[in-house]
Amino acid sequence: MTGLGVVIADDARLFRSALAELLTNAGCRILAEVGDADALLAAVEANVPDLAVVDIRMPPRHHLEGLHAAVRIRTSRPSVGVLLLSQYLEVSHLTELVGDVTRGVGYLLKDRASGGDFLNAVHRVAAGGCAFDPDVVSAMLAGPRRRDLLDGLTARELEVLALMAQGRSNQAIAAELSLTGKTVETHVRNIFQRLTLPIESGHHRRVLAVLAYLRSR
Amino acid sequence: MELVGGAPVRTRLRPAPLIGTLAAVGACWGALVLVVTASGQHEGSTGIAFSAAVGGGYLVAGVIAAYRRPEVPAVRIGLLMVLIGIGWFAEDVQISVDPVVHTVGLLLRSASAGFLVHLLLAYPDGVLRTGVDRVLTAVSYTAVFVLIPVSTLSFDTLIPNLLLVWPSPYGVVARAVDGVQFVIGAAVTAVLVRRWVTSSRPARRVLAPLFAVGLFGGSTSVLDALLGTEISWHHDVLVGMTRAAMLALPLAFLSGVWRVRLGRTSVANLLARMPGSPPGRLRALLAQALGDPSLQVGYHRPEHGDYVDADGRPVPLDRAFTPVDRGGRRVAVLVHDPALQDDHHVLLAVASAAALELDNQRLAAEVRAQLAEVKASRARIVAAGDEQRRRVERDLHDGAQQRLVTAALTLRLARQRLVAGADAELDELLRRSAGSLEEALAELRELARGIHPSVLSDLGLKPALRALAARSPQPVELVEADLPDLSELVAATAYYVAAESVTNALKHASADHIRIEVDVRDSALRLAVVDDGTGGADPARGTGLTGLRDRVSAVDGVLTVRGEPGTGTSVIALLPLERP
């Protein structure tokens, strides 16, 4: 791995340094560790990292300072991947964070940092992909109108759709579900036809379409 | 005698029965005089009937007066009336043809006049207020009971005057006596005119009948004295007019007594019309009942020790005033014309009627204030409870959750340090610890959300309702309109109504479909949760709905729960956007 440049923003010091250690062990270079949104924006401007890992609640008001800073970074520095960590998930937050661009963005429960998929998500977001927490995706899939429309999908297709919405690539989905790449592609095509979504070639556009569909009211 | 719940009535001399007894004696005396003098009356004259009517009129009026106003000094009015009646009969004694009786009668021939002057000057409260009044009364008594008896020594009459020692030439002494009577009459007239001019309206109301008659009688007697008392046509006319006035005088007084009855009627009217009157109207009613347009009601402010009117302006006690007390507590004062004190009974009746109403108003205001305070305090308690929940959620978020997340991450670092395969058992222990931590975190997150959903304070009601709908295992439809900025209290109340109702619909009513509607109607936030479940929600049962109702009431809202068995349930909360 060619060390990713990472900026970490979290006001909880112990967590921040544990996270830094985890990422360092994984070969990342920690460019800055900061404790609030202003310092985060400054560090991003100064270092232009590959990735910013941002806690959603930060001083001074412990409100949504991290979310707002993340949105600003995504607008002003599109090349910087932004991974937002939170202790609870809300579809509204995801909507605000993602906007119209799924490039280089992630939204995960903070607990995930200790899980096996976390480093995958880090690399995915840093590389311009996306990573959305399974919990927020299943909340979106569980929406009332969704369920009526999703009733036409098979259980396997629903699994594929969920992983796709999390930002996984076809290969990752195939690996996760122990399927061949071709089978996954067939499932994806079926899903798009059932949901009458335009079949997009690019991965990001596909994820965006799925998210937009799931978020649409 | 003992009043219920009151202090024993003090035994004391009661003047009214004494005056009644005196009047009875006076009546006997009058009958005796009329019988004794019957032979001396002019033939065909109505003298006996007239004398009886005037004298009896005074006696009766005096007794009525004494019983109507039995307190000192007002009772003196009754006493003077009775004394005038007795004096009146005494004046007739001179008519007797028996020289002895006639001579005694001459001594008493103006007996009633002294009492009459006293009565006119002391009316209506029985008090001689000024030095002039007192001097005039004294002079009058002196003239009647000293000067006239002395003048009898030279008073020549048809029937032999046994005391005649010095018959004055040309009736000089009689003329001198007439002159004195004229001066006294003029002085009394002047005093009465002056009193009338300086009196206030309520005072004139009291004085009017008596003064009218008094002035009439006074003027005729003055005129008679001026024109001479010799037998002539004008003397007869004037004496007749004076006598008519004399006859009318007790009637005038009775009309005064009647006016007191009017006062009592107006108190009854007051009692009937007063309840529920606004303070301004109350003052008008009291002024009307007392006949004093200048009346002011001063509400007592114990904390300031002063009095204010209904608009809060200070009411100075610079005139006569009557305290209005109830239950040993000062409620108000009535500031009024001093003349009203003459009508002590009416004033007291009005004051106690006013005490009832004013105290009711005070109590009503107190209850209103207490109710407002209770409402405010309930809202504060709910708001404090919400704040407490927010703080607990925040503490969990920044405390326990944060530490557990850090612990889980640290555990992961520890596992990384462990060379793969070096200690499989230890690795398994660490893995299980990590799993437990993860579960603990998930449970803690749910707990925190139940205590207070962060999204409610982070983003507001609509995103919170959306999140609520998204988490539901059964379809929850959300129909939302544009909402204005909501206070934390209203937003939290609406959220908890929705959350509790959705929980009930899923848990108790087995609903398949739930609809949450949120919009604004008539400056109230309307939140409705409608389901297609089994219905039959009973607000009286269980604490869920009762708790919601209390919460909604705390923001002055209304919670309606409808749902017959089989028709589903609808829970509707209307929450005012602006607190009254």
mmCIF file of N, CA and C in Angstrom, chain B residues 456-501:
data_model
loop_
_atom_site.group_PDB
_atom_site.id
_atom_site.type_symbol
_atom_site.label_atom_id
_atom_site.label_comp_id
_atom_site.label_asym_id
_atom_site.label_seq_id
_atom_site.Cartn_x
_atom_site.Cartn_y
_atom_site.Cartn_z
ATOM 1 N N LEU B 456 -34.228 14.664 16.616
ATOM 2 C CA LEU B 456 -35.246 15.653 16.962
ATOM 3 C C LEU B 456 -34.587 16.990 17.309
ATOM 4 N N SER B 457 -33.558 16.932 18.144
ATOM 5 C CA SER B 457 -32.908 18.202 18.480
ATOM 6 C C SER B 457 -31.940 18.642 17.392
ATOM 7 N N ASP B 458 -31.407 17.665 16.608
ATOM 8 C CA ASP B 458 -30.463 18.051 15.556
ATOM 9 C C ASP B 458 -31.176 18.661 14.355
ATOM 10 N N LEU B 459 -32.264 18.033 13.927
ATOM 11 C CA LEU B 459 -32.875 18.435 12.657
ATOM 12 C C LEU B 459 -34.333 18.859 12.767
ATOM 13 N N GLY B 460 -35.001 18.532 13.876
ATOM 14 C CA GLY B 460 -36.380 18.979 14.025
ATOM 15 C C GLY B 460 -37.394 17.866 13.887
ATOM 16 N N LEU B 461 -38.669 18.274 13.912
ATOM 17 C CA LEU B 461 -39.762 17.299 14.007
ATOM 18 C C LEU B 461 -39.896 16.426 12.761
ATOM 19 N N LYS B 462 -39.884 17.043 11.585
ATOM 20 C CA LYS B 462 -40.174 16.253 10.385
ATOM 21 C C LYS B 462 -39.130 15.159 10.146
ATOM 22 N N PRO B 463 -37.808 15.467 10.176
ATOM 23 C CA PRO B 463 -36.827 14.384 10.038
ATOM 24 C C PRO B 463 -36.973 13.329 11.133
ATOM 25 N N ALA B 464 -37.365 13.770 12.343
ATOM 26 C CA ALA B 464 -37.536 12.806 13.425
ATOM 27 C C ALA B 464 -38.697 11.876 13.121
ATOM 28 N N LEU B 465 -39.789 12.443 12.565
ATOM 29 C CA LEU B 465 -40.930 11.596 12.204
ATOM 30 C C LEU B 465 -40.562 10.667 11.054
ATOM 31 N N ARG B 466 -39.765 11.190 10.100
ATOM 32 C CA ARG B 466 -39.316 10.338 8.993
ATOM 33 C C ARG B 466 -38.495 9.164 9.519
ATOM 34 N N ALA B 467 -37.609 9.464 10.464
ATOM 35 C CA ALA B 467 -36.782 8.404 11.041
ATOM 36 C C ALA B 467 -37.659 7.400 11.775
ATOM 37 N N LEU B 468 -38.676 7.941 12.477
ATOM 38 C CA LEU B 468 -39.608 7.076 13.203
ATOM 39 C C LEU B 468 -40.308 6.136 12.222
ATOM 40 N N ALA B 469 -40.773 6.700 11.100
ATOM 41 C CA ALA B 469 -41.471 5.902 10.089
ATOM 42 C C ALA B 469 -40.524 4.863 9.495
ATOM 43 N N ALA B 470 -39.278 5.267 9.240
ATOM 44 C CA ALA B 470 -38.323 4.353 8.600
ATOM 45 C C ALA B 470 -37.996 3.173 9.508
ATOM 46 N N ARG B 471 -38.001 3.374 10.809
ATOM 47 C CA ARG B 471 -37.624 2.296 11.728
ATOM 48 C C ARG B 471 -38.756 1.306 11.960
ATOM 49 N N SER B 472 -39.983 1.708 11.601
ATOM 50 C CA SER B 472 -41.128 0.864 11.919
ATOM 51 C C SER B 472 -41.105 -0.420 11.109
ATOM 52 N N PRO B 473 -41.380 -1.565 11.731
ATOM 53 C CA PRO B 473 -41.417 -2.830 10.988
ATOM 54 C C PRO B 473 -42.623 -2.928 10.057
ATOM 55 N N GLN B 474 -43.664 -2.176 10.340
ATOM 56 C CA GLN B 474 -44.828 -2.138 9.449
ATOM 57 C C GLN B 474 -44.826 -0.803 8.704
ATOM 58 N N PRO B 475 -45.482 -0.773 7.525
ATOM 59 C CA PRO B 475 -45.461 0.473 6.746
ATOM 60 C C PRO B 475 -46.053 1.645 7.522
ATOM 61 N N VAL B 476 -45.303 2.720 7.568
ATOM 62 C CA VAL B 476 -45.800 3.956 8.170
ATOM 63 C C VAL B 476 -45.743 5.036 7.109
ATOM 64 N N GLU B 477 -46.926 5.559 6.765
ATOM 65 C CA GLU B 477 -47.001 6.612 5.758
ATOM 66 C C GLU B 477 -46.931 7.943 6.479
ATOM 67 N N LEU B 478 -46.155 8.849 5.917
ATOM 68 C CA LEU B 478 -46.018 10.156 6.572
ATOM 69 C C LEU B 478 -46.559 11.222 5.633
ATOM 70 N N VAL B 479 -47.605 11.931 6.073
ATOM 71 C CA VAL B 479 -48.186 13.020 5.276
ATOM 72 C C VAL B 479 -47.824 14.317 5.976
ATOM 73 N N GLU B 480 -46.900 15.060 5.376
ATOM 74 C CA GLU B 480 -46.405 16.230 6.103
ATOM 75 C C GLU B 480 -46.594 17.505 5.284
ATOM 76 N N ALA B 481 -47.025 18.553 5.978
ATOM 77 C CA ALA B 481 -47.156 19.859 5.350
ATOM 78 C C ALA B 481 -45.983 20.730 5.798
ATOM 79 N N ASP B 482 -45.879 21.909 5.200
ATOM 80 C CA ASP B 482 -44.838 22.834 5.653
ATOM 81 C C ASP B 482 -45.148 23.255 7.085
ATOM 82 N N LEU B 483 -44.124 23.260 7.904
ATOM 83 C CA LEU B 483 -44.331 23.620 9.306
ATOM 84 C C LEU B 483 -43.516 24.865 9.632
ATOM 85 N N PRO B 484 -44.045 25.723 10.492
ATOM 86 C CA PRO B 484 -43.235 26.859 10.952
ATOM 87 C C PRO B 484 -42.205 26.368 11.972
ATOM 88 N N ASP B 485 -41.368 27.286 12.442
ATOM 89 C CA ASP B 485 -40.429 26.917 13.504
ATOM 90 C C ASP B 485 -41.225 26.534 14.739
ATOM 91 N N LEU B 486 -40.882 25.399 15.315
ATOM 92 C CA LEU B 486 -41.619 24.930 16.486
ATOM 93 C C LEU B 486 -40.757 25.093 17.724
ATOM 94 N N SER B 487 -41.425 25.371 18.846
ATOM 95 C CA SER B 487 -40.668 25.398 20.099
ATOM 96 C C SER B 487 -40.253 23.966 20.416
ATOM 97 N N GLU B 488 -39.182 23.830 21.189
ATOM 98 C CA GLU B 488 -38.697 22.491 21.535
ATOM 99 C C GLU B 488 -39.786 21.680 22.207
ATOM 100 N N LEU B 489 -40.570 22.401 23.062
ATOM 101 C CA LEU B 489 -41.601 21.718 23.829
ATOM 102 C C LEU B 489 -42.673 21.145 22.897
ATOM 103 N N VAL B 490 -43.121 21.957 21.932
ATOM 104 C CA VAL B 490 -44.175 21.517 21.022
ATOM 105 C C VAL B 490 -43.645 20.401 20.120
ATOM 106 N N ALA B 491 -42.420 20.567 19.600
ATOM 107 C CA ALA B 491 -41.847 19.548 18.723
ATOM 108 C C ALA B 491 -41.700 18.225 19.469
ATOM 109 N N ALA B 492 -41.184 18.294 20.694
ATOM 110 C CA ALA B 492 -40.984 17.070 21.462
ATOM 111 C C ALA B 492 -42.328 16.420 21.786
ATOM 112 N N THR B 493 -43.327 17.256 22.141
ATOM 113 C CA THR B 493 -44.645 16.707 22.458
ATOM 114 C C THR B 493 -45.233 15.992 21.242
ATOM 115 N N ALA B 494 -45.160 16.633 20.082
ATOM 116 C CA ALA B 494 -45.690 16.019 18.857
ATOM 117 C C ALA B 494 -44.947 14.717 18.578
ATOM 118 N N TYR B 495 -43.629 14.736 18.754
ATOM 119 C CA TYR B 495 -42.842 13.536 18.462
ATOM 120 C C TYR B 495 -43.251 12.390 19.380
ATOM 121 N N TYR B 496 -43.376 12.680 20.689
ATOM 122 C CA TYR B 496 -43.685 11.593 21.620
ATOM 123 C C TYR B 496 -45.093 11.068 21.408
ATOM 124 N N VAL B 497 -46.029 11.960 21.014
ATOM 125 C CA VAL B 497 -47.385 11.487 20.689
ATOM 126 C C VAL B 497 -47.296 10.511 19.511
ATOM 127 N N ALA B 498 -46.529 10.887 18.482
ATOM 128 C CA ALA B 498 -46.400 10.025 17.306
ATOM 129 C C ALA B 498 -45.725 8.702 17.671
ATOM 130 N N ALA B 499 -44.617 8.785 18.415
ATOM 131 C CA ALA B 499 -43.852 7.574 18.737
ATOM 132 C C ALA B 499 -44.700 6.618 19.577
ATOM 133 N N GLU B 500 -45.379 7.177 20.610
ATOM 134 C CA GLU B 500 -46.187 6.331 21.485
ATOM 135 C C GLU B 500 -47.361 5.709 20.712
ATOM 136 N N SER B 501 -47.982 6.514 19.838
ATOM 137 C CA SER B 501 -49.140 6.017 19.082
ATOM 138 C C SER B 501 -48.725 4.935 18.105
#
